[in-house]
Structure formats: structure tokens, C-alpha cells
Amino acid sequence: MATGKIRMGMIGGGKGAFIGAVHRMAANLDGLIELSCGALSSNPENAITSGKELFLPEDRIYTNYKEMITAESKLPESERMHFVSIVTPNNVHFEPAMLALENGFHVVIDKPITLTLAEAKALKEKAAETGLFVCLTHTYSGYPLVKQAKQMVKDGTFGNIRKVCVEYPQGWLSLPAPADNKQAAWRADPKKSGISGCMADVGTHAAHLAEYISGLQIDKICADLNCVVDGRALDDDGNVLLKFNNGANGTLMASQIAAGEENALKIKIYGEKGGLEWHQAEPNTLLIKWLDQPMQVYKTGNTYLSAIAKFNTRTPSGHPEGYLEAFANIYKNFALTLTAKQNGEQPSAEMLDFPNAEDGVRGMAFIENVVASSKSDQKWYDFKI
Amino acid sequence: MATGKIRMGMIGGGKGAFIGAVHRMAANLDGLIELSCGALSSNPENAITSGKELFLPEDRIYTNYKEMITAESKLPESERMHFVSIVTPNNVHFEPAMLALENGFHVVIDKPITLTLAEAKALKEKAAETGLFVCLTHTYSGYPLVKQAKQMVKDGTFGNIRKVCVEYPQGWLSLPAPADNKQAAWRADPKKSGISGCMADVGTHAAHLAEYISGLQIDKICADLNCVVDGRALDDDGNVLLKFNNGANGTLMASQIAAGEENALKIKIYGEKGGLEWHQAEPNTLLIKWLDQPMQVYKTGNTYLSAIAKFNTRTPSGHPEGYLEAFANIYKNFALTLTAKQNGEQPSAEMLDFPNAEDGVRGMAFIENVVASSKSDQKWYDFKI
Amino acid sequence: MATGKIRMGMIGGGKGAFIGAVHRMAANLDGLIELSCGALSSNPENAITSGKELFLPEDRIYTNYKEMITAESKLPESERMHFVSIVTPNNVHFEPAMLALENGFHVVIDKPITLTLAEAKALKEKAAETGLFVCLTHTYSGYPLVKQAKQMVKDGTFGNIRKVCVEYPQGWLSLPAPADNKQAAWRADPKKSGISGCMADVGTHAAHLAEYISGLQIDKICADLNCVVDGRALDDDGNVLLKFNNGANGTLMASQIAAGEENALKIKIYGEKGGLEWHQAEPNTLLIKWLDQPMQVYKTGNTYLSAIAKFNTRTPSGHPEGYLEAFANIYKNFALTLTAKQNGEQPSAEMLDFPNAEDGVRGMAFIENVVASSKSDQKWYDFKI
Amino acid sequence: MATGKIRMGMIGGGKGAFIGAVHRMAANLDGLIELSCGALSSNPENAITSGKELFLPEDRIYTNYKEMITAESKLPESERMHFVSIVTPNNVHFEPAMLALENGFHVVIDKPITLTLAEAKALKEKAAETGLFVCLTHTYSGYPLVKQAKQMVKDGTFGNIRKVCVEYPQGWLSLPAPADNKQAAWRADPKKSGISGCMADVGTHAAHLAEYISGLQIDKICADLNCVVDGRALDDDGNVLLKFNNGANGTLMASQIAAGEENALKIKIYGEKGGLEWHQAEPNTLLIKWLDQPMQVYKTGNTYLSAIAKFNTRTPSGHPEGYLEAFANIYKNFALTLTAKQNGEQPSAEMLDFPNAEDGVRGMAFIENVVASSKSDQKWYDFKI
């Protein structure tokens, strides 16, 4: 049995950042993890102020991640952090992650895992070599009904899968972003974001969700990436035709210029016997469709759901769970995995059900392949890793 | 002012047919049209029984359309039919339509207008030459909120249109059709249906809807048609990337193997300032989305709607209209057009707002282009007419 | 077999009227009924103009209903109307209906059936005496999924019914009506509308729907009627506690000052094993709820529905039906009943499934009982007929 | 500025309890509160095991609440708990709360606040006397869009409020509860639950929500409580007619035998100019209805919302928040209030926006009044405090 909470050190996520606060709430929720230290900003002043506001002890507020990793390494095992959580822009993922692994710390990292596919592969290799865990926060696969959907597909409920349609329209980049929009700024900057904007930011979520639920892998693509708003350096929109490794076809649409959309990730999957539909904005509803029977509305928290859905649910049916709970499922499963390891136990399949370095590699491959396909005159482009 | 109802002669639509009954109900609804005669089946016995069941006078029950057109031509003007309604399989569209036009009768015809693009062009030319009207029953553009959507786009409500996503999944051909399913049988037979199955049957509706609302024209396509169920001769599914003539991008998905879907035609259009969404299954709701304001839910029958929407509405708000009302709008506008002509008046723009031979030509072009694109290795295929 | 259409004579419904046009469209839809004559307005000029616009032969355009009933009585059986359709304000229901029955004509009448309960009873008695049919257009029980709901309750699907909650909020009388609003004017005038406004106009629909689906009868009530808008003579809002004859409890809310509501009739029924929910604004959806299984979404037009639902459906699943189709089901079933009678056959239970004089009596009793209960200090008021 | 987290001592909520875990997650989420000690069960063994599982230090795991309050009182101010959170059945609310207040600890307490109205009043008085805070977890008023709704009503957006309809159907007690259902058991036991079952458990939430959003107070009631399942000692269902202090009318329905419902709290409020509708199951959507304009769909997290809604939101629009976030808003606002007090500042109105002892008194009055009204033959019953 665990003798204490799992200790987290955060890299990035100081005042003014968005996703860092989300990671902290997700890590807080279940009382399994405590924020023990942080290098919360590359700006030392911000790092210190942010650490104080989060009630960190002064000697564990660091002003850069190298210092943190070094210093924590030297603390007694009973005190030092167990893992780092990296919530910086994409260009500051790879180095701190490698350094953490090299120093014996597990890693949580926001997606996309790195700036390039090559980095992602290196990270995956390092994780394998060290036996440490890398956890990638593809939030949307953390929802209980997404896990229910995956289970039903796996159980053969719908027969062979024939078609997968996923879409992820947002509207927040419909206009040229104001200069002071920090979120918009780094995402539009190739140096910080990499070779893709929209496809890296939200397309990867859509691709991961499609593969996660269907259990299939994208095999060929035909991509049309667009830069709709004048003066933008990276794609802000795109449509992709898909072929999966079982021959199923599909579509993936991602956009950040879909004016009026908030965060409208939706997926529809069709098999021989029926289909499913899930919308992130109403995540506690999973529509199950049948050839000759009424559609069923699965709702989170019910007894009729699969074990894996229940394992990832906190409240009874009718008490809606949201984005933070899905995010927290990733942290919770990761923490349970680390605890099991500490106790010398093998983590269960349910505990290990969080996105990992392999998913990170596939995500980076998705980005590189869609960008290449979009530039190509060739119709079908092989999805290469 | 009209001195009587507009008289319709029906070709096809005898007992056991599906769409013929729909056409009759649509034509009946407003009391502007009467069924005066019919060649309701190529089977003489069925033609006669069907005519009697519809209370046709015995001397105006014909056993083939040629006979009907000839006989009606000889009746006094005050008695003879004004137009034919052609509700046969695709391969029996062109000849009766040409014959009707040649004999001075207007034509209503189910979509797709003909078996080939060449026939469609010939029909359009003949209509122009004779000054007669050809009306194509693309039902879905008959809904009042579709007309509202078109008007709002035209008025610049959303600014320049950037993206159009239309999907039309059905599930009824998910399994090999039983031999006695007449509807499934002719649609799967290239001789009766033409070179495409799903794209001809429902893809054309989706394409028409996209162009009707957006006011744009499809310019380039990249199509992936699939024949998912073994042994089927024609496509039963397909995904298409689109480019429109103003540079907007888009997607079109049509399927008849989307297991569990009924008739789920949906469209989303995004402009610079906002977007719209409409689902055929809930046709009295039009979602209007804004960059920084709450989404609005437009509902049929309200005072805030445009004149064209009101012109096509029969009941007050909250009294839902459906598919037959949308279908009836096409017949009503067509009948009002003929009445205006009879009275020596110019039909108003609202009356003339029914799909016509030009839409039929674009529909056939859509079919021929997506089939060609799908067979091609070329990524972008020019939409040719 | 029928040798011709059923012939209708309309009383009221001239130019400027609302519900008359609805009745005509409903009667037109299936091609079973023809409008043969009319006394379309108490204003002779309007009666004549309206008759011409509807293409009635001049000699069958009457300027008052007495004249029409007398004149039609004298026509040969093969020509004269079969029934009258009474679409006038409530105070002109009873007399024309009685006169029609006395002269051998069946009657269709808009709800509420009469101005008083006593009149309703007299009408019911006269119908029984003459063997003629009285049909009351409680539209909402004409929807196929309402019939499905009734069938499922009857089949014991939900076990014993425990609770029935029905609500019918509208907002169109939220403000004092402008003087030229004909619809609002007569409904607010006790001489034309009777002792109740909102409860007579929409409360009766709600009560009928509750009894129709549940198969129960209201037994005791506790009513709170309100006259919310200053200066209005009749109730424009009300809430009622219900007890049914099996002990089930319930609520009925009806309002015409529910600002922003269109025509939001909704019903929820709960039994021991599950429940159902139906919304008139989305009439092709019936929600079926279970204790320990996912909710099911029944949709119009599917093979899994009951025979009675299918009998009242015209289009395949996914092709939405609306208010006019529900209305038309009443006319269609009435016409099939008359046709069966003409052919010397017993109409089937499905044909006879239209609201009749008995439903009219219960509707008038509902009005008189809720008004009396609302005035009373007594908590529970026996529902008396 | 705060120098550390606010420290919580929990009473109840050991292994096997439901609501205790919810309180802990809510308190954890924002990192403002730490669980410092607990008397987690009246069963000492369970208390100890539960404390260890929550990583409490052994010396702060207590086996009863009296011991905890006494012991914590003696700890240095920098260590001892700031408040107790009472998550026991209703009959163990009053005594620990009084004891806590008497010893200088603030109190969070689950609803209903006590077993009787008299106790509630005593608690309110004690809080006033000591200057300590009592916080009542009426979760549903913690949702951001509920706060938005309240603000819009307060701002006069809808004009004078005329009608308030609230319903809270659940189905989980549709069958006699199995003996081992701990949640069902205590709620059905008058000794633990008080004089009401359903109305105390969920009716109070509905009443609080109605008063919170409308800003009105219930003034008269006419209640019909039912005990539907045989052998149950307390009401499991009820319907109530309402009159508010401004003359508005309303309805309140609460049920735990509404088979197939999960936790379907819904509210509709109508004013002169428009209305609003909110469903707890889709809490990120607030429908705003207008007399002559399209309905608007307000969604959590948008810039157009009021300051109070934003203050209670953690994620950007499109990232759904749920029940735990609403619950956490109560804890967060409570913690911010305590922190402000610690810092010698006046808590802002936004911080103080959590249900308090006064709300507890009104809740207990609601219970006592509906039970009395239901037993009475009198129609309208004055809401007495």
C-alpha cells in the first residue's frame, strides 16, 4: 500500500499560462498526487511568484528545469519528486523530458510530445531503456464514455469497422490573433510549435481519438491543409481522407477558423452491425446506433457500462463529469501505475490505460505525414513512421 | 387569377413504388394541383389498378407514358394535363421528359435528372428551346430554414465563406439487400441507376445543398468512392475533398453503409464572422454561430425570419413541418410559376425558387466527376461540365 | 372499394383564418378527401372570394352554414358532401354540428368541441342516436410516436403507471394582444371562447394527450388558474395537480405567457419499470427510459415500431413528419372509417383511432372542472362529468 | 496573501460513503484546501483505515468528531484545522456543527442542514453570534451558468418574473431498495433523514435553485407528497404548486420513483420579456428565450458571460465542466472567504456567494412546510419560518 502521495514537479505553467493550471487541477482532484516542486517559468521572477502562490516551499521553487532536476535528484528518496510534468510550448518538451528520464524521473508531457518525429522516437527509446513511464495528456481519451466506446468496438459489438469520421472544429483563430494572445502566438510560431499549427494542436487529438476507439491504425492519407487567415505561417485548417489498416475508410477534419465553434471534437464510427457517436462537448452521452433497433443513449456512471468506463468515473449517473475529470483520469491512472510499481506490483491494464510514448510517436508521425501529404500531388500518401 | 387547379399527369409511381406516393402527397398538400391522369406503371395491370385506387377517371388511366403524352395532347386545353411528373428509376427519366417537352408539357422529375451528363444537357437545352419548365425535386432545398440559411449567406451575414462540410450518411444498405427490396435493387443496378450508387442517390443531394446554401460552386474535387459490401456493383459510400470557386475548402461524405443512420443529411458552413448548421432530421432548427456571441437557434415559422423562409412555411412557429412540406414547397412554387405564366404574369423570384434543369446538369456533372476522380491517381480533379 | 373521394363541406376557414387552412391541408394530403363545398365565412363577400380561391364550383359556395346544410341535403347522394368540417370559434361549434347531424352529415370539429359541457353531452347523444361520426381534431394524438407511446403503455411495457407530467407552455400572449390579432381576440373573449382561455385552448390538448397515452382518466384535480396579463378576462396560465383513476399522480401546466416558448407541449410518463418522454416540437423522437438499461430513442418510420404507429406514418425513417401529417392522420382515419361504412364494412380499430364526441365531452369536463377547482378553497376537487 | 492552504477536518465520509469522496474531490481541485485531519467514521476501525488511505498523519486520524474538535482546538493556530466538513447522514449534522462553532471552527455541511427547522435556526444564530461561517453544499447553485442565470434575472433582463417551474426527477428508488444499499437505507429512515424523504433529499435542492436564480421567495404552497413504493416510511415523490412573494406562480416536482431518470434537475423561469431554461445534466448550456428573437444558447467559458459566471469557471469554452467543478466552486469561494478573513480583508460578494445558514433555514422550512401542506386539506398553505 502507498505510504504517501505521488510527488510531482512541474515544468512551465506559471502565472498567465493556460494548460499548466489544468494539469494541476487534474493532478489535485483525486488526492493521489501532490505538487512538490516546480520550475514554473523561464522567467525567474514569475517562477518564484508562481511557486509561492501555489504554496510551494521556498527551497523547492526552481527557476529553471535543469536546476530542478539536478536538485531533486539529490534529495532523499522519501522527499524527492517522482515525476515531472512538462507543460511548456512544444519546443521545450524534448530536452526536459530526456533530462528527467536520464535522472530517473517519470514524465508527464502535454501533446504533441515533441517538435519532431525523430525526437519522439528518441524519447520513446529512452523510456524503454530506463523502464520509466512517459505519459502523454491526450485528454479526450480519458473520458469514461470514450473508454466505453473503445471497449465495445474491441468486443466486436459493431462487427468489422468500416468507416471512421472524426472532426475537430474550433473557431478561436478565425481572426488574426491580437498580439497579446499568448496562446495564439506560440501556436502560430513554427519555432515553438513545429511544422504544423492546427493539425499539431487539435488534429493530433482527433487522430489519436480515432485510433484509440477504433483500435485501428491510419495507413494512408490524402491531406489538404489550409492557411486561411492571411499572414499566418502555419496551417489553421485541414481536411484529410483516411484509410485504416483493416481497409476501413474515414475522414478527419480539424480547423481553428470554424467561426463560432468552441471545441467541437466529434467522432462517428460505423461497423457492420451498428455504429457509435460521441461529442466532446456533451461527453457524458455516447450514442449507440443499430441497424434495426432504436438508438441507445449510454450515459456516464451507469451499472450497464463496462469495467473500464466505471474505473474512470467518479460520480453517480446524472452527475456530469467534464474535461477536468477526463484529464484527471490520465493523472490518476499514471499515479496508480507509479504506486503499483513502488509497491512492487504489476500495474493492471486499467492503470496502464494512459497515452504513452508510443502514442506520442504516432502523433508526431501524423503531423509529419499530413504536412507532407498536403504538399504532395500524389493522391494517397503512405502513413510512415 | 387562376381558374382552376394545375393538372398533373404522373409517369411511374404505381402500387409498390415509394417516391411516387411522396410526389402525390406533396402535390396534394396545398390544393393547387390535381392528379388528372397517369401512366403509373410499365406493367399495364398495375397501371390500371393503381389509377383506380387514385380515383382517376378510367379514360385517363394510361398504360404507358407515350400513350399518355399523345392522348393528352389531343384533349382540349381546358382539360389536358399541364405537366408530367416523372417518378421512375433513373434510366426512365430522359425519354419521357424529352417527349413531354416536345409535346408542350412542363416536367417535374426526380433526381438525378438523367442517366448521363449528356442527357441532362440535352434536356436543359430542350427546355430552353421550348420555354417550358423543368423542375427537379431536390427536396432538401425546399425546407424553409435551408432557404433562410441561403438568404443569410447571400446577405453577407457570415462574411466570406471559408469552409463547407456536408455529410449524408444512411445505413439501409449496410447488408446485402434482400432480393425483394425493389428500392435497393434498382439503385444497385448500373443499367437503371447509372455509373454511381450512393453518390448518385444521396451524394447529389448533399452537393446540391452545399451549393444552394453557400451560393458557391464546386471547382475541384478529390474523391474516394468505396464499394463496401461485397458483390455490390456500384459505390455504396464515399468521401470527397472539395474546393469551391471562391477558394473555400470543404468535405462531402455520403454513405449508405453507415449502419444505424437513418437519413442524416447535415451541413455546416463557416464564414469569417460566424457559421451555420442544419440537420435534415430536425429541419425546423437552424443553428447560427458567432465568434463572440451566444449561438442562436432559428426556428421555422417565426417573425424574425426572411421573406423567402416565410413564403415556404405553412404553420406557425412550434408546429413542426417535415419532409413532405419541403417536398410540397417545390410543387407549390412550380404550380405558382405555371399559374403566373397562364395569367400572363412574370413569376416572382420566390416562385421560381425550385431546382431546375441547370441544377440537374450540375448534379449529373457531380456524379461523373466524382466517379472519375475516384478512379484517378491525380489528387485534385477539375470539376468539369 | 371506394368509388371516389370523401366529400367535405367546410364551415368557417375563409381568408384570414388560421386553422381552416390547416384543416384543408390535412384533408388534402392523402388524396382521400375533396373539398366539395363551403360556407367559409359569416361575411358573405369573404365567403364567396374564399370559395373561388379554393376553386369551388360557384353553386357550392354558400354564405352561411344553414344554407349549405339544407342545399347539400337536396343534392343526389353521389354529389352531396359526406361531412362538414367546423373550423369556427368555439361559440359556433354546437349549432352547426347539431344541424349537420340532424341532416345526416358526419362532423369534424376543432377542439374544444363546444362552449359548454352540456352542449358536448347533447352532441355526443345526437351522434349516438344518428349513428353518425363526430371527429374532434386533437392533433397531437395523431402523431405516430404518440400512438407508439400509447401502445407501449397498453402493452404493459412500463408496468403500472405511477406519474404523468404534461406541460404546454406557449409565449404568444405574453403581452396584451394588439387589437388586430384575430386569433388572440376571440380566444380572450368569453362569449366566443367560453369560461376559460388558456386551459380551453391548450390545457385541453395537454389533458387529452395525458389520458390518451396513459390510458388513464383524471379523477381529482387541484387547479391554480392565473390571469397574468392585466386586463385579460380569461385565464392565460395555469398549474394543476392531478390524481388519476389508478392512483397515479401528476401535474399539468399550461401557459400562454411563458415568454419565449413556441408550442412546447411535452409529456413524461413513469411506470414501475421505466418511462417515456415526448416533445411535440421534435415529434419524431420518443424517449424510452429504463431502470437499468440505456435510454432508447425511438424514431418515426422504423420497422421496430408497433402496427398502429406504422399505420399513421407516410415516409421512411429519417424523413421527418410534422404537425400537418399528424393532423392529416385524423382526417385520414376519419375518411377510411366513412369509406368502410360506405362499403358496408366495419371500420378497423386503427381506422377508428381518432378523437370523438366522448373525447369532446371529457375535454369540456376538464375545462369546467379546472375553472371550478381554481375558484374553490377545497384542495382536491373531484373531476365530474 | 495566504501563507498556506486552508485546513479541513472531515466528519464522516469514510470508506463506503458516497458524498464524502465528492466533498474531498471538490476541496482538492483548486489546491486551496488540504485535508488535515478527519473523524471519518463512527466505526473506529473504518475511521482509521480510511484516514490512512487518505494519507492523513496518524495523530490526526480521530475516531469520533468530539475528540477531533477537542484535540484540534489544542493545536497551535498554524497547524490546527480551520473548518470542519460534515458529510454524515442528516441526524448527525446539528451536534457536530454546534460543537465546531463553539470551538471556533467554521463549518461546511451537506444539505439539508439539520434534522429540524428549530435546529437550523439555532445553528444560524450560533454562526451569527460567533462570526464564523457556515457553508451549505447546495451544489447546483455552484454551476457557472446558474450564476449567469441569477445575474440576468437580477439585471432585469426578463422583466418581472411571472412563472418558475422546477423539477427534479430521479428513478433510483423506483423499486424497494435492497437491504445493502446504504444510501437508500438512511434516506428512508425517519430517524436519520427526518420527516421527509424525497423532498428533503432533492426537493430542497429544487427549491433552493428556484429561489437562488429568481431572487424570489416561496410564499405559499400547495403540496401533494406521495409514498409510491409500498412499505416506504417517507415520501418518495411529490408535486407542489407555488406562489412567490412577488405574485409569480410556479410548480415544483421532485421524485425518486421517476423510473429511468438519473438526476434530471431542470428549471424554467419566465418573465415579461423572455425566459430561461437550464438542465443540470447538460450544465454548460443555458437557454435564453425571447419573445420575438431566436433563442440563444449560452455556453460556459465565453467572454460574453457575466463576471460572476467567469469567476466560477476554470476551463475555456468548449471544455465542459461538471458536477465536481460546481461543488468545488462552493469550496473555493468558502476558502477564499476564509483566506480574506485571515488576511484581515473583507471577502468580496463573489467570494461570499456560497449557500449559508440562512439558506439552511429556508431549506428546513421548505421541508416542514411541504410536509404540513401535504397533510392539510387546506388548498394554499403559508410558507412559515
Coordinates of N, CA and C in Angstrom, one line a residue, chain C residues 154-242:
Chain C
K154 N -50.0 0.5 -23.0 CA -51.1 -0.5 -23.0 C -50.5 -2.0 -22.9
D155 N -49.4 -2.2 -23.6 CA -48.8 -3.5 -23.6 C -48.1 -3.8 -22.2
G156 N -48.2 -2.9 -21.3 CA -47.5 -3.1 -20.0 C -46.0 -3.0 -20.0
T157 N -45.5 -2.4 -21.0 CA -44.1 -2.2 -21.1 C -43.4 -1.5 -19.9
F158 N -44.2 -0.6 -19.3 CA -43.6 0.1 -18.1 C -44.2 -0.3 -16.8
G159 N -45.0 -1.4 -16.8 CA -45.7 -1.8 -15.6 C -46.8 -0.8 -15.3
N160 N -47.3 -0.8 -14.1 CA -48.3 0.1 -13.6 C -47.8 1.6 -13.7
I161 N -48.6 2.4 -14.2 CA -48.2 3.8 -14.4 C -48.4 4.6 -13.0
R162 N -47.4 5.3 -12.7 CA -47.3 6.0 -11.4 C -47.4 7.5 -11.4
K163 N -47.0 8.0 -12.5 CA -46.8 9.5 -12.6 C -46.9 10.0 -14.0
V164 N -47.7 11.1 -14.2 CA -47.9 11.6 -15.6 C -47.7 13.1 -15.5
C165 N -46.6 13.7 -16.1 CA -46.4 15.1 -16.1 C -46.5 15.7 -17.5
V166 N -47.4 16.6 -17.7 CA -47.6 17.1 -19.0 C -47.5 18.6 -18.9
E167 N -46.9 19.3 -19.9 CA -46.8 20.7 -19.8 C -47.0 21.3 -21.2
Y168 N -47.6 22.4 -21.3 CA -47.9 23.0 -22.6 C -47.7 24.5 -22.5
P169 N -46.5 25.0 -22.5 CA -46.2 26.4 -22.4 C -46.1 27.0 -23.8
Q170 N -46.8 28.1 -24.0 CA -46.7 29.0 -25.2 C -46.4 30.4 -24.7
G171 N -45.8 31.2 -25.5 CA -45.5 32.6 -25.1 C -46.2 33.7 -25.8
W172 N -47.1 33.3 -26.8 CA -47.6 34.3 -27.7 C -48.6 35.3 -27.1
L173 N -49.1 35.1 -25.9 CA -49.9 36.0 -25.2 C -49.2 36.7 -24.0
S174 N -47.9 36.8 -24.1 CA -47.2 37.4 -23.0 C -47.4 38.9 -22.9
L175 N -47.8 39.5 -24.0 CA -48.1 40.9 -23.9 C -49.6 41.0 -24.2
P176 N -50.2 42.2 -23.8 CA -51.6 42.4 -24.3 C -51.6 42.3 -25.8
A177 N -52.6 41.6 -26.3 CA -52.6 41.4 -27.8 C -53.0 42.6 -28.5
P178 N -52.3 42.9 -29.6 CA -52.8 44.1 -30.4 C -54.2 43.8 -30.9
A179 N -54.9 44.9 -31.1 CA -56.4 44.8 -31.4 C -56.6 44.0 -32.7
D180 N -55.7 44.1 -33.6 CA -55.9 43.4 -34.9 C -55.5 42.0 -34.9
N181 N -55.2 41.4 -33.8 CA -54.8 40.0 -33.8 C -56.1 39.2 -33.6
K182 N -56.6 38.7 -34.7 CA -57.9 38.0 -34.7 C -57.8 36.7 -33.8
Q183 N -56.7 36.0 -33.9 CA -56.6 34.8 -33.2 C -56.6 35.0 -31.7
A184 N -55.9 36.1 -31.3 CA -55.8 36.4 -29.8 C -57.2 37.0 -29.4
A185 N -57.8 37.7 -30.3 CA -59.1 38.4 -29.8 C -60.2 37.5 -29.4
W186 N -60.5 36.5 -30.3 CA -61.6 35.7 -30.0 C -61.3 34.7 -28.8
R187 N -60.1 34.3 -28.7 CA -59.7 33.4 -27.6 C -59.8 34.1 -26.3
A188 N -59.7 35.5 -26.3 CA -59.7 36.2 -25.0 C -61.2 36.7 -24.7
D189 N -62.1 36.4 -25.5 CA -63.5 36.9 -25.4 C -64.4 35.7 -24.9
P190 N -64.8 35.9 -23.6 CA -65.6 34.8 -23.1 C -66.8 34.4 -23.9
K191 N -67.4 35.3 -24.6 CA -68.6 35.0 -25.4 C -68.2 34.0 -26.5
K192 N -67.0 34.2 -27.1 CA -66.6 33.3 -28.2 C -65.8 32.1 -27.7
S193 N -65.2 32.2 -26.6 CA -64.2 31.2 -26.2 C -64.8 30.3 -25.1
G194 N -65.7 30.9 -24.3 CA -66.2 30.1 -23.1 C -65.6 30.6 -21.8
I195 N -65.7 29.8 -20.8 CA -65.3 30.2 -19.5 C -63.8 30.2 -19.2
S196 N -63.0 29.7 -20.2 CA -61.6 29.6 -20.0 C -60.8 30.0 -21.2
G197 N -59.7 30.6 -21.0 CA -58.8 30.9 -22.2 C -57.8 29.9 -22.4
C198 N -56.7 30.0 -21.6 CA -55.6 29.1 -21.8 C -55.9 27.6 -21.6
M199 N -56.7 27.3 -20.6 CA -57.0 25.9 -20.3 C -57.9 25.3 -21.4
A200 N -58.8 26.1 -22.0 CA -59.6 25.7 -23.1 C -58.8 25.5 -24.4
D201 N -57.9 26.4 -24.6 CA -57.2 26.4 -25.9 C -56.1 25.4 -25.9
V202 N -55.2 25.3 -24.8 CA -54.1 24.4 -24.9 C -54.2 23.4 -23.7
G203 N -54.7 23.8 -22.6 CA -54.9 22.8 -21.5 C -55.6 21.5 -21.9
T204 N -56.7 21.7 -22.7 CA -57.4 20.5 -23.1 C -56.6 19.6 -24.0
H205 N -55.7 20.2 -24.8 CA -54.8 19.3 -25.6 C -53.9 18.5 -24.6
A206 N -53.4 19.2 -23.6 CA -52.5 18.5 -22.7 C -53.2 17.4 -21.9
A207 N -54.4 17.7 -21.5 CA -55.2 16.7 -20.7 C -55.5 15.5 -21.6
H208 N -55.9 15.8 -22.9 CA -56.3 14.7 -23.8 C -55.0 13.8 -24.0
L209 N -53.9 14.5 -24.2 CA -52.7 13.7 -24.5 C -52.3 12.8 -23.3
A210 N -52.4 13.4 -22.1 CA -52.1 12.6 -20.9 C -53.0 11.4 -20.8
E211 N -54.3 11.6 -21.0 CA -55.2 10.4 -20.9 C -55.1 9.5 -22.1
Y212 N -54.8 10.0 -23.3 CA -54.7 9.2 -24.5 C -53.5 8.2 -24.3
I213 N -52.4 8.7 -24.0 CA -51.2 7.9 -23.9 C -51.3 6.9 -22.7
S214 N -51.6 7.5 -21.5 CA -51.6 6.7 -20.3 C -52.7 5.7 -20.2
G215 N -53.8 5.9 -21.0 CA -55.0 5.0 -20.9 C -55.7 5.2 -19.6
L216 N -55.3 6.2 -18.8 CA -56.0 6.5 -17.5 C -56.9 7.7 -17.6
Q217 N -57.7 7.9 -16.6 CA -58.6 9.0 -16.6 C -58.3 9.9 -15.4
I218 N -58.3 11.2 -15.6 CA -58.2 12.2 -14.5 C -59.3 12.0 -13.5
D219 N -59.0 11.9 -12.2 CA -60.0 11.6 -11.2 C -60.2 12.8 -10.2
K220 N -59.2 13.4 -9.9 CA -59.2 14.5 -9.0 C -58.2 15.6 -9.4
I221 N -58.5 16.8 -9.2 CA -57.6 17.9 -9.6 C -57.5 18.9 -8.5
C222 N -56.4 19.7 -8.6 CA -56.3 20.8 -7.7 C -55.6 21.9 -8.6
A223 N -56.5 22.9 -9.0 CA -56.1 23.8 -10.1 C -55.8 25.2 -9.6
D224 N -54.8 25.8 -10.2 CA -54.5 27.2 -9.9 C -54.4 27.9 -11.3
L225 N -55.5 28.5 -11.7 CA -55.5 29.3 -12.9 C -55.2 30.8 -12.7
N226 N -54.4 31.3 -13.6 CA -54.0 32.7 -13.4 C -54.3 33.5 -14.6
C227 N -54.6 34.8 -14.3 CA -54.8 35.8 -15.4 C -53.6 36.7 -15.2
V228 N -52.5 36.5 -15.9 CA -51.3 37.2 -15.6 C -51.2 38.5 -16.3
V229 N -51.6 38.6 -17.5 CA -51.6 39.9 -18.2 C -52.8 40.8 -17.8
D230 N -52.5 42.0 -17.3 CA -53.6 42.9 -16.8 C -54.6 43.1 -17.9
G231 N -55.9 43.1 -17.4 CA -57.0 43.4 -18.3 C -57.5 42.2 -19.1
R232 N -56.9 41.1 -18.9 CA -57.4 39.9 -19.7 C -58.6 39.3 -18.9
A233 N -59.6 38.9 -19.6 CA -60.8 38.4 -19.0 C -60.7 36.9 -18.6
L234 N -59.9 36.2 -19.3 CA -59.8 34.7 -19.0 C -58.4 34.3 -18.6
D235 N -58.3 33.2 -18.0 CA -57.0 32.6 -17.7 C -56.1 32.6 -18.9
D236 N -54.8 33.0 -18.6 CA -53.8 32.9 -19.6 C -52.7 31.9 -19.2
D237 N -52.9 31.2 -18.1 CA -51.8 30.4 -17.4 C -52.5 29.6 -16.4
G238 N -51.9 28.4 -16.1 CA -52.4 27.6 -15.0 C -51.6 26.4 -14.7
N239 N -51.6 26.0 -13.5 CA -50.9 24.8 -13.0 C -52.0 23.9 -12.3
V240 N -51.9 22.6 -12.5 CA -52.9 21.7 -11.9 C -52.2 20.4 -11.4
L241 N -52.5 20.1 -10.1 CA -52.1 18.8 -9.6 C -53.2 17.8 -10.0
L242 N -52.7 16.6 -10.3 CA -53.6 15.6 -10.9 C -53.6 14.3 -10.0

